[in-house]
């Protein structure tokens, strides 16, 4: 028997122990039994697999490409050791042991104990120290390490192997630095008591029991800093720690290093399934089945004295991508001190120090390069070696113990979008990477940051709420709650429009605002779609905001924000912050242009844009759009006087009344299209006929109703009655889409006339035009047949009348499941299909696009769904409809042009899917065009790495 798991009666938590020796296991079991706990024993599975991979002394059993088995940290430690880089010796217990542990009621596979023992023996040989040796003890750390990094989510225990005997050896090793040794022991007892034996605060109110003891000792002595604690204080604290563990957990902090080790190993495996680790995996879409590896490694100390240090460095600047070794360190410190920021770190080299802004306290401090030149040279050589070995920018951790350099970690460094591009392009120039590898190195989403103003990363932020990152960019402004006021004030001042939700009527205020925040709505809500189209930063679905329009204020938790108060919003992260946070400009760099040229060479599908104003079109062209995939004509109906004319049309009693109003709209629409055709030159422009539910255009307030009544010279009651008769219970499934053109064919006629007249005018100017007229929301073959007949009739009449030949296409959106099912029949009538995946998702799932924000976050948190299907295409379900639509459509019309124009057209994973299933193009909002271009190139490269 080598181990067990114990449900502790007081904590009600299972306290799991790994392999323990028989005597210890028996005594623990007895103790717990007496206290009424439950005991689980190990199973004895036969597994003669290699479970433990050693590294150190210039050798290793593992390699960098074994991340799935050894975790990222373990695999890279092994790789570094094999490269001859000084790594404290250790071993990795594989992720398979973790999965076995969970599949077998927390039991270890047979053979683990023997292999762990052998691992420790090897460490003893390499490090020249011995487990439990009072003169020269081997001390170890036990750390988690999953195949992808989950920073801070799992547990670690340091200084295992310390006990009242071995501490003497540590004192000797540290040149009689008793305080240092006792502080190590204090940390060990604290971590072991917490992580392994589960001593936590009893409730939210209770202070951490260990911290409380430290605070009490400091109070008694009248001191403030931990550093002022003496050796005597630390000894007393250790005794008090032990006592509280004994009292609360009914177990002793073990002295036996083996028992400590197995306790630590079990705790690390257990920490794979703590609520925070599970939550992190949900958010980052990491499989629960992967498990973590456990790394047992010799301790090295950066805090043993003045000839010790510890630091973190990057092989290139992670913010700018400059090829410059960059890093910070502290003398006589431990790793966490550098990260915690309580002491002012020093720069490792002069160039790093020179680059610091004036006034930065680190500018005054000496560099490692100056103080320890030989060690700095060694570190510099190692970083060069690591970067060229991994062919990627590395994030490294190092420790100097008594003048000897040790590398503790290397991994691919996280970087900003700007740095990612620069590093990728530079590495191609340096012949470290080829273009294909460089393209695959940059996360498409990272391009987002590159094209928008950003908050100064160094600025302090007071975050008060978080919503969905609907439209990227940083915006700062005064809070305004009403669109008309935003429009008025926004002319002279910076405002952020804060609404429960937005409606088409708010468009003016939205356009005038620096940014938009809504409490409701999802990524395809009106606010989100419009904001993205306008490239205005927006945070939507920010449920934490309680908005009181009457009092003109909102609260976010405890914080009250009034009209005119300044807030800052980050549309790339979804954060809402108090005050004015400084922003920094982002510019399209030469590296970005070069990179995007490479991207376009490998891409197989085109990238178009969803745009309906000349400003959007210009921006999209700058970002590399190759056409318009969706021009939503209704957005052209909202501006200025137009809304009144649109209302006049809707409110008209008969066809004659509608035609009169449409007659006024015609020249306005024609002018819009002229501008767009001129900008797009010879690129295709897909224009969608009117789509939204009519009620969206109707006047709602008494004021608007009165204004309409006087405009149409009828009593307000008439308008009110008409508005009420147009009311729909389910407008999204009501009188909208092609149903408008079917019941009011004159709308289709007017829009076709405007499009074709504009096309003729622009063609006459010598510009090629390629209008593609798109009928929305088709569900039956008759709908496309009839609408097409109208379009062709009007188009032919216009071109004949003007004597100009304009090639044009008539196609449809596929956004109702029935249209996907009948795609073979519909394709006979359509020259192109554009998948409207916003509606298709809505109708396939039966989730209202505008209301899904109420339950989707919970669905995602509970794992019912892994993603928001309105953001990332549901390939499993909605994807089947799309595949079927393409197959059936192409079966009867092999020339069918196929694209996507739902929001998914700018989502990298969805773009990859569109590429795989044979679409011709994707279409997305202007700022997502570069992202879609990169995602399309990556999809092509992944599918065929050697084209
Ligand atoms: C869609 O449904 O995917 C689409 C693009 O149309 P809209 O979002 O305008 O309904
Ligand atoms: Mg739609």
PDB file of C-alpha atoms in Angstrom, residues 630-869:
ATOM      1  CA  UNK A 630     -22.952  43.181 -47.875  1.00  0.00           C
ATOM      2  CA  UNK A 631     -24.249  46.704 -48.259  1.00  0.00           C
ATOM      3  CA  UNK A 632     -27.204  46.972 -45.897  1.00  0.00           C
ATOM      4  CA  UNK A 633     -29.392  49.515 -47.647  1.00  0.00           C
ATOM      5  CA  UNK A 634     -31.558  50.158 -44.599  1.00  0.00           C
ATOM      6  CA  UNK A 635     -28.651  51.899 -42.895  1.00  0.00           C
ATOM      7  CA  UNK A 636     -28.883  54.489 -45.659  1.00  0.00           C
ATOM      8  CA  UNK A 637     -32.433  55.187 -44.602  1.00  0.00           C
ATOM      9  CA  UNK A 638     -31.736  56.552 -41.181  1.00  0.00           C
ATOM     10  CA  UNK A 639     -29.778  59.736 -41.760  1.00  0.00           C
ATOM     11  CA  UNK A 640     -31.215  63.263 -41.510  1.00  0.00           C
ATOM     12  CA  UNK A 641     -34.454  63.875 -43.368  1.00  0.00           C
ATOM     13  CA  UNK A 642     -34.509  60.411 -44.863  1.00  0.00           C
ATOM     14  CA  UNK A 643     -36.058  58.736 -41.876  1.00  0.00           C
ATOM     15  CA  UNK A 644     -39.092  60.956 -42.283  1.00  0.00           C
ATOM     16  CA  UNK A 645     -39.536  59.910 -45.898  1.00  0.00           C
ATOM     17  CA  UNK A 646     -39.083  56.263 -44.955  1.00  0.00           C
ATOM     18  CA  UNK A 647     -41.734  56.670 -42.292  1.00  0.00           C
ATOM     19  CA  UNK A 648     -44.001  58.322 -44.797  1.00  0.00           C
ATOM     20  CA  UNK A 649     -43.640  55.278 -47.012  1.00  0.00           C
ATOM     21  CA  UNK A 650     -44.358  52.822 -44.237  1.00  0.00           C
ATOM     22  CA  UNK A 651     -47.260  54.762 -42.856  1.00  0.00           C
ATOM     23  CA  UNK A 652     -48.877  55.272 -46.247  1.00  0.00           C
ATOM     24  CA  UNK A 653     -52.262  53.580 -46.602  1.00  0.00           C
ATOM     25  CA  UNK A 654     -51.872  52.424 -50.159  1.00  0.00           C
ATOM     26  CA  UNK A 655     -49.480  51.791 -52.996  1.00  0.00           C
ATOM     27  CA  UNK A 656     -49.864  55.304 -54.363  1.00  0.00           C
ATOM     28  CA  UNK A 657     -48.799  56.781 -51.039  1.00  0.00           C
ATOM     29  CA  UNK A 658     -45.845  54.438 -50.846  1.00  0.00           C
ATOM     30  CA  UNK A 659     -44.751  55.222 -54.398  1.00  0.00           C
ATOM     31  CA  UNK A 660     -44.857  58.909 -53.634  1.00  0.00           C
ATOM     32  CA  UNK A 661     -42.506  58.497 -50.688  1.00  0.00           C
ATOM     33  CA  UNK A 662     -40.292  56.069 -52.592  1.00  0.00           C
ATOM     34  CA  UNK A 663     -40.000  58.636 -55.330  1.00  0.00           C
ATOM     35  CA  UNK A 664     -38.382  60.978 -52.819  1.00  0.00           C
ATOM     36  CA  UNK A 665     -36.004  58.272 -51.609  1.00  0.00           C
ATOM     37  CA  UNK A 666     -34.858  57.246 -55.085  1.00  0.00           C
ATOM     38  CA  UNK A 667     -32.411  60.105 -55.756  1.00  0.00           C
ATOM     39  CA  UNK A 668     -30.927  59.763 -52.276  1.00  0.00           C
ATOM     40  CA  UNK A 669     -30.313  56.033 -52.698  1.00  0.00           C
ATOM     41  CA  UNK A 670     -28.940  56.559 -56.190  1.00  0.00           C
ATOM     42  CA  UNK A 671     -26.449  59.097 -54.882  1.00  0.00           C
ATOM     43  CA  UNK A 672     -25.301  56.687 -52.147  1.00  0.00           C
ATOM     44  CA  UNK A 673     -24.657  53.980 -54.706  1.00  0.00           C
ATOM     45  CA  UNK A 674     -22.860  56.350 -57.061  1.00  0.00           C
ATOM     46  CA  UNK A 675     -20.387  57.199 -54.308  1.00  0.00           C
ATOM     47  CA  UNK A 676     -19.865  53.576 -53.412  1.00  0.00           C
ATOM     48  CA  UNK A 677     -19.400  52.418 -57.029  1.00  0.00           C
ATOM     49  CA  UNK A 678     -16.889  55.194 -57.620  1.00  0.00           C
ATOM     50  CA  UNK A 679     -14.847  54.157 -54.619  1.00  0.00           C
ATOM     51  CA  UNK A 680     -14.999  50.458 -55.389  1.00  0.00           C
ATOM     52  CA  UNK A 681     -13.934  50.959 -59.025  1.00  0.00           C
ATOM     53  CA  UNK A 682     -14.047  47.547 -60.676  1.00  0.00           C
ATOM     54  CA  UNK A 683     -14.667  45.496 -57.543  1.00  0.00           C
ATOM     55  CA  UNK A 684     -17.914  43.607 -56.951  1.00  0.00           C
ATOM     56  CA  UNK A 685     -20.528  45.321 -54.783  1.00  0.00           C
ATOM     57  CA  UNK A 686     -23.279  43.215 -53.241  1.00  0.00           C
ATOM     58  CA  UNK A 687     -26.270  45.356 -52.364  1.00  0.00           C
ATOM     59  CA  UNK A 688     -28.987  43.858 -50.243  1.00  0.00           C
ATOM     60  CA  UNK A 689     -32.574  44.973 -50.649  1.00  0.00           C
ATOM     61  CA  UNK A 690     -34.441  46.286 -47.627  1.00  0.00           C
ATOM     62  CA  UNK A 691     -34.395  43.759 -44.784  1.00  0.00           C
ATOM     63  CA  UNK A 692     -35.304  44.900 -41.261  1.00  0.00           C
ATOM     64  CA  UNK A 693     -38.693  44.674 -39.599  1.00  0.00           C
ATOM     65  CA  UNK A 694     -40.659  47.779 -40.524  1.00  0.00           C
ATOM     66  CA  UNK A 695     -41.401  48.663 -36.951  1.00  0.00           C
ATOM     67  CA  UNK A 696     -37.732  49.587 -36.479  1.00  0.00           C
ATOM     68  CA  UNK A 697     -38.392  52.678 -38.565  1.00  0.00           C
ATOM     69  CA  UNK A 698     -41.552  53.779 -36.831  1.00  0.00           C
ATOM     70  CA  UNK A 699     -41.854  56.845 -34.615  1.00  0.00           C
ATOM     71  CA  UNK A 700     -42.191  55.850 -30.964  1.00  0.00           C
ATOM     72  CA  UNK A 701     -42.303  58.997 -28.858  1.00  0.00           C
ATOM     73  CA  UNK A 702     -45.236  61.427 -28.801  1.00  0.00           C
ATOM     74  CA  UNK A 703     -42.903  64.069 -30.144  1.00  0.00           C
ATOM     75  CA  UNK A 704     -41.936  61.959 -33.157  1.00  0.00           C
ATOM     76  CA  UNK A 705     -45.565  61.012 -33.777  1.00  0.00           C
ATOM     77  CA  UNK A 706     -46.612  64.662 -33.712  1.00  0.00           C
ATOM     78  CA  UNK A 707     -43.799  65.568 -36.112  1.00  0.00           C
ATOM     79  CA  UNK A 708     -44.841  62.815 -38.526  1.00  0.00           C
ATOM     80  CA  UNK A 709     -48.468  63.873 -38.323  1.00  0.00           C
ATOM     81  CA  UNK A 710     -47.675  67.431 -39.306  1.00  0.00           C
ATOM     82  CA  UNK A 711     -45.356  66.253 -42.086  1.00  0.00           C
ATOM     83  CA  UNK A 712     -48.082  64.014 -43.550  1.00  0.00           C
ATOM     84  CA  UNK A 713     -50.828  66.483 -42.701  1.00  0.00           C
ATOM     85  CA  UNK A 714     -52.937  63.961 -40.781  1.00  0.00           C
ATOM     86  CA  UNK A 715     -54.052  63.977 -37.130  1.00  0.00           C
ATOM     87  CA  UNK A 716     -51.637  62.307 -34.666  1.00  0.00           C
ATOM     88  CA  UNK A 717     -54.280  59.642 -33.895  1.00  0.00           C
ATOM     89  CA  UNK A 718     -54.030  58.381 -37.456  1.00  0.00           C
ATOM     90  CA  UNK A 719     -50.313  57.898 -37.096  1.00  0.00           C
ATOM     91  CA  UNK A 720     -50.729  56.312 -33.684  1.00  0.00           C
ATOM     92  CA  UNK A 721     -53.300  53.872 -35.023  1.00  0.00           C
ATOM     93  CA  UNK A 722     -51.078  52.944 -37.955  1.00  0.00           C
ATOM     94  CA  UNK A 723     -48.080  52.423 -35.664  1.00  0.00           C
ATOM     95  CA  UNK A 724     -50.153  50.196 -33.453  1.00  0.00           C
ATOM     96  CA  UNK A 725     -51.489  48.203 -36.434  1.00  0.00           C
ATOM     97  CA  UNK A 726     -47.904  47.614 -37.569  1.00  0.00           C
ATOM     98  CA  UNK A 727     -46.878  46.330 -34.148  1.00  0.00           C
ATOM     99  CA  UNK A 728     -45.520  42.777 -34.259  1.00  0.00           C
ATOM    100  CA  UNK A 729     -45.083  40.267 -31.468  1.00  0.00           C
ATOM    101  CA  UNK A 730     -42.054  38.678 -33.067  1.00  0.00           C
ATOM    102  CA  UNK A 731     -40.631  41.197 -35.503  1.00  0.00           C
ATOM    103  CA  UNK A 732     -37.482  39.168 -36.274  1.00  0.00           C
ATOM    104  CA  UNK A 733     -39.752  36.443 -37.633  1.00  0.00           C
ATOM    105  CA  UNK A 734     -42.311  38.875 -38.993  1.00  0.00           C
ATOM    106  CA  UNK A 735     -42.767  41.294 -41.813  1.00  0.00           C
ATOM    107  CA  UNK A 736     -39.163  41.681 -42.870  1.00  0.00           C
ATOM    108  CA  UNK A 737     -36.629  40.588 -45.484  1.00  0.00           C
ATOM    109  CA  UNK A 738     -37.959  39.686 -48.905  1.00  0.00           C
ATOM    110  CA  UNK A 739     -41.436  39.624 -47.394  1.00  0.00           C
ATOM    111  CA  UNK A 740     -41.323  43.404 -47.655  1.00  0.00           C
ATOM    112  CA  UNK A 741     -40.520  43.265 -51.354  1.00  0.00           C
ATOM    113  CA  UNK A 742     -43.141  40.539 -51.862  1.00  0.00           C
ATOM    114  CA  UNK A 743     -45.904  42.594 -50.278  1.00  0.00           C
ATOM    115  CA  UNK A 744     -44.645  45.984 -51.463  1.00  0.00           C
ATOM    116  CA  UNK A 745     -42.966  45.216 -54.810  1.00  0.00           C
ATOM    117  CA  UNK A 746     -42.512  48.935 -55.388  1.00  0.00           C
ATOM    118  CA  UNK A 747     -39.715  48.905 -52.764  1.00  0.00           C
ATOM    119  CA  UNK A 748     -37.767  46.332 -54.784  1.00  0.00           C
ATOM    120  CA  UNK A 749     -38.450  48.332 -57.914  1.00  0.00           C
ATOM    121  CA  UNK A 750     -37.212  51.603 -56.439  1.00  0.00           C
ATOM    122  CA  UNK A 751     -34.067  50.043 -54.989  1.00  0.00           C
ATOM    123  CA  UNK A 752     -33.213  48.227 -58.222  1.00  0.00           C
ATOM    124  CA  UNK A 753     -33.769  51.412 -60.168  1.00  0.00           C
ATOM    125  CA  UNK A 754     -31.464  53.366 -57.842  1.00  0.00           C
ATOM    126  CA  UNK A 755     -28.740  50.702 -58.060  1.00  0.00           C
ATOM    127  CA  UNK A 756     -28.848  50.343 -61.832  1.00  0.00           C
ATOM    128  CA  UNK A 757     -29.088  54.068 -62.540  1.00  0.00           C
ATOM    129  CA  UNK A 758     -26.103  54.679 -60.308  1.00  0.00           C
ATOM    130  CA  UNK A 759     -24.253  51.866 -62.091  1.00  0.00           C
ATOM    131  CA  UNK A 760     -24.981  53.406 -65.489  1.00  0.00           C
ATOM    132  CA  UNK A 761     -23.846  56.855 -64.355  1.00  0.00           C
ATOM    133  CA  UNK A 762     -20.565  55.572 -62.909  1.00  0.00           C
ATOM    134  CA  UNK A 763     -19.920  53.295 -65.888  1.00  0.00           C
ATOM    135  CA  UNK A 764     -20.291  56.292 -68.134  1.00  0.00           C
ATOM    136  CA  UNK A 765     -17.499  57.938 -66.168  1.00  0.00           C
ATOM    137  CA  UNK A 766     -15.263  55.107 -67.359  1.00  0.00           C
ATOM    138  CA  UNK A 767     -15.335  53.072 -64.162  1.00  0.00           C
ATOM    139  CA  UNK A 768     -16.233  49.401 -64.316  1.00  0.00           C
ATOM    140  CA  UNK A 769     -19.132  48.471 -62.042  1.00  0.00           C
ATOM    141  CA  UNK A 770     -20.245  45.060 -60.840  1.00  0.00           C
ATOM    142  CA  UNK A 771     -23.477  45.333 -58.906  1.00  0.00           C
ATOM    143  CA  UNK A 772     -24.745  42.169 -57.302  1.00  0.00           C
ATOM    144  CA  UNK A 773     -28.320  42.580 -56.139  1.00  0.00           C
ATOM    145  CA  UNK A 774     -29.143  40.405 -53.155  1.00  0.00           C
ATOM    146  CA  UNK A 775     -32.562  39.350 -51.934  1.00  0.00           C
ATOM    147  CA  UNK A 776     -32.672  38.763 -48.172  1.00  0.00           C
ATOM    148  CA  UNK A 777     -34.396  36.125 -46.085  1.00  0.00           C
ATOM    149  CA  UNK A 778     -35.522  33.781 -48.831  1.00  0.00           C
ATOM    150  CA  UNK A 779     -37.387  30.720 -47.564  1.00  0.00           C
ATOM    151  CA  UNK A 780     -39.271  29.558 -50.654  1.00  0.00           C
ATOM    152  CA  UNK A 781     -38.348  29.239 -54.330  1.00  0.00           C
ATOM    153  CA  UNK A 782     -41.276  31.431 -55.311  1.00  0.00           C
ATOM    154  CA  UNK A 783     -39.851  34.321 -53.326  1.00  0.00           C
ATOM    155  CA  UNK A 784     -36.569  34.396 -55.241  1.00  0.00           C
ATOM    156  CA  UNK A 785     -38.371  33.797 -58.534  1.00  0.00           C
ATOM    157  CA  UNK A 786     -40.717  36.720 -58.052  1.00  0.00           C
ATOM    158  CA  UNK A 787     -38.165  39.127 -56.656  1.00  0.00           C
ATOM    159  CA  UNK A 788     -35.717  38.225 -59.400  1.00  0.00           C
ATOM    160  CA  UNK A 789     -38.392  38.866 -62.029  1.00  0.00           C
ATOM    161  CA  UNK A 790     -38.915  42.375 -60.660  1.00  0.00           C
ATOM    162  CA  UNK A 791     -35.195  43.094 -60.455  1.00  0.00           C
ATOM    163  CA  UNK A 792     -34.497  41.859 -63.995  1.00  0.00           C
ATOM    164  CA  UNK A 793     -37.457  43.764 -65.398  1.00  0.00           C
ATOM    165  CA  UNK A 794     -36.374  47.065 -63.805  1.00  0.00           C
ATOM    166  CA  UNK A 795     -32.659  46.541 -64.485  1.00  0.00           C
ATOM    167  CA  UNK A 796     -33.235  45.796 -68.152  1.00  0.00           C
ATOM    168  CA  UNK A 797     -35.517  48.812 -68.459  1.00  0.00           C
ATOM    169  CA  UNK A 798     -32.955  51.150 -66.851  1.00  0.00           C
ATOM    170  CA  UNK A 799     -30.017  49.931 -68.939  1.00  0.00           C
ATOM    171  CA  UNK A 800     -32.085  49.930 -72.146  1.00  0.00           C
ATOM    172  CA  UNK A 801     -33.294  53.406 -71.362  1.00  0.00           C
ATOM    173  CA  UNK A 802     -29.772  54.703 -70.799  1.00  0.00           C
ATOM    174  CA  UNK A 803     -28.261  52.649 -73.579  1.00  0.00           C
ATOM    175  CA  UNK A 804     -25.522  51.296 -71.316  1.00  0.00           C
ATOM    176  CA  UNK A 805     -24.659  47.685 -70.729  1.00  0.00           C
ATOM    177  CA  UNK A 806     -23.946  46.914 -67.090  1.00  0.00           C
ATOM    178  CA  UNK A 807     -23.198  43.350 -66.056  1.00  0.00           C
ATOM    179  CA  UNK A 808     -25.146  42.576 -62.904  1.00  0.00           C
ATOM    180  CA  UNK A 809     -25.999  39.515 -60.858  1.00  0.00           C
ATOM    181  CA  UNK A 810     -29.086  38.591 -58.887  1.00  0.00           C
ATOM    182  CA  UNK A 811     -28.530  36.358 -55.898  1.00  0.00           C
ATOM    183  CA  UNK A 812     -29.858  35.644 -52.468  1.00  0.00           C
ATOM    184  CA  UNK A 813     -28.940  35.303 -48.859  1.00  0.00           C
ATOM    185  CA  UNK A 814     -29.224  31.895 -47.287  1.00  0.00           C
ATOM    186  CA  UNK A 815     -30.237  32.661 -43.731  1.00  0.00           C
ATOM    187  CA  UNK A 816     -33.371  30.627 -43.146  1.00  0.00           C
ATOM    188  CA  UNK A 817     -32.775  26.901 -42.609  1.00  0.00           C
ATOM    189  CA  UNK A 818     -35.420  26.069 -45.206  1.00  0.00           C
ATOM    190  CA  UNK A 819     -33.395  27.918 -47.831  1.00  0.00           C
ATOM    191  CA  UNK A 820     -30.389  25.710 -47.093  1.00  0.00           C
ATOM    192  CA  UNK A 821     -32.573  22.619 -47.443  1.00  0.00           C
ATOM    193  CA  UNK A 822     -33.959  23.800 -50.777  1.00  0.00           C
ATOM    194  CA  UNK A 823     -30.646  25.180 -52.015  1.00  0.00           C
ATOM    195  CA  UNK A 824     -30.724  23.046 -55.182  1.00  0.00           C
ATOM    196  CA  UNK A 825     -33.960  24.643 -56.303  1.00  0.00           C
ATOM    197  CA  UNK A 826     -33.043  28.145 -55.175  1.00  0.00           C
ATOM    198  CA  UNK A 827     -29.651  27.954 -56.920  1.00  0.00           C
ATOM    199  CA  UNK A 828     -31.395  27.583 -60.275  1.00  0.00           C
ATOM    200  CA  UNK A 829     -32.697  31.102 -59.769  1.00  0.00           C
ATOM    201  CA  UNK A 830     -29.660  32.678 -58.095  1.00  0.00           C
ATOM    202  CA  UNK A 831     -26.234  33.634 -59.412  1.00  0.00           C
ATOM    203  CA  UNK A 832     -24.818  33.715 -55.905  1.00  0.00           C
ATOM    204  CA  UNK A 833     -25.492  32.682 -52.322  1.00  0.00           C
ATOM    205  CA  UNK A 834     -24.380  34.696 -49.346  1.00  0.00           C
ATOM    206  CA  UNK A 835     -24.801  32.911 -46.057  1.00  0.00           C
ATOM    207  CA  UNK A 836     -26.350  35.257 -43.509  1.00  0.00           C
ATOM    208  CA  UNK A 837     -25.100  33.356 -40.532  1.00  0.00           C
ATOM    209  CA  UNK A 838     -26.484  35.809 -37.987  1.00  0.00           C
ATOM    210  CA  UNK A 839     -30.021  34.863 -38.888  1.00  0.00           C
ATOM    211  CA  UNK A 840     -29.095  31.306 -39.781  1.00  0.00           C
ATOM    212  CA  UNK A 841     -27.639  30.842 -36.289  1.00  0.00           C
ATOM    213  CA  UNK A 842     -30.654  32.503 -34.723  1.00  0.00           C
ATOM    214  CA  UNK A 843     -33.060  30.237 -36.535  1.00  0.00           C
ATOM    215  CA  UNK A 844     -31.028  27.033 -36.358  1.00  0.00           C
ATOM    216  CA  UNK A 845     -30.632  27.333 -32.584  1.00  0.00           C
ATOM    217  CA  UNK A 846     -33.930  29.094 -32.018  1.00  0.00           C
ATOM    218  CA  UNK A 847     -32.070  31.760 -29.996  1.00  0.00           C
ATOM    219  CA  UNK A 848     -33.162  35.348 -30.469  1.00  0.00           C
ATOM    220  CA  UNK A 849     -30.130  37.362 -31.569  1.00  0.00           C
ATOM    221  CA  UNK A 850     -31.132  40.222 -29.349  1.00  0.00           C
ATOM    222  CA  UNK A 851     -32.040  38.260 -26.247  1.00  0.00           C
ATOM    223  CA  UNK A 852     -29.455  35.497 -26.180  1.00  0.00           C
ATOM    224  CA  UNK A 853     -27.224  37.665 -23.957  1.00  0.00           C
ATOM    225  CA  UNK A 854     -29.554  36.811 -21.090  1.00  0.00           C
ATOM    226  CA  UNK A 855     -28.622  33.149 -21.001  1.00  0.00           C
ATOM    227  CA  UNK A 856     -25.598  32.576 -23.235  1.00  0.00           C
ATOM    228  CA  UNK A 857     -23.006  33.628 -20.632  1.00  0.00           C
ATOM    229  CA  UNK A 858     -24.437  31.073 -18.219  1.00  0.00           C
ATOM    230  CA  UNK A 859     -24.590  28.433 -20.925  1.00  0.00           C
ATOM    231  CA  UNK A 860     -20.937  29.015 -21.673  1.00  0.00           C
ATOM    232  CA  UNK A 861     -19.968  29.067 -17.992  1.00  0.00           C
ATOM    233  CA  UNK A 862     -21.772  25.763 -17.450  1.00  0.00           C
ATOM    234  CA  UNK A 863     -20.234  24.203 -20.518  1.00  0.00           C
ATOM    235  CA  UNK A 864     -23.584  23.724 -22.294  1.00  0.00           C
ATOM    236  CA  UNK A 865     -21.966  25.608 -25.165  1.00  0.00           C
ATOM    237  CA  UNK A 866     -18.249  26.124 -25.622  1.00  0.00           C
ATOM    238  CA  UNK A 867     -18.617  29.406 -27.511  1.00  0.00           C
ATOM    239  CA  UNK A 868     -21.082  32.128 -28.274  1.00  0.00           C
ATOM    240  CA  UNK A 869     -22.488  30.819 -31.576  1.00  0.00           C
TER     241      UNK A 869
END
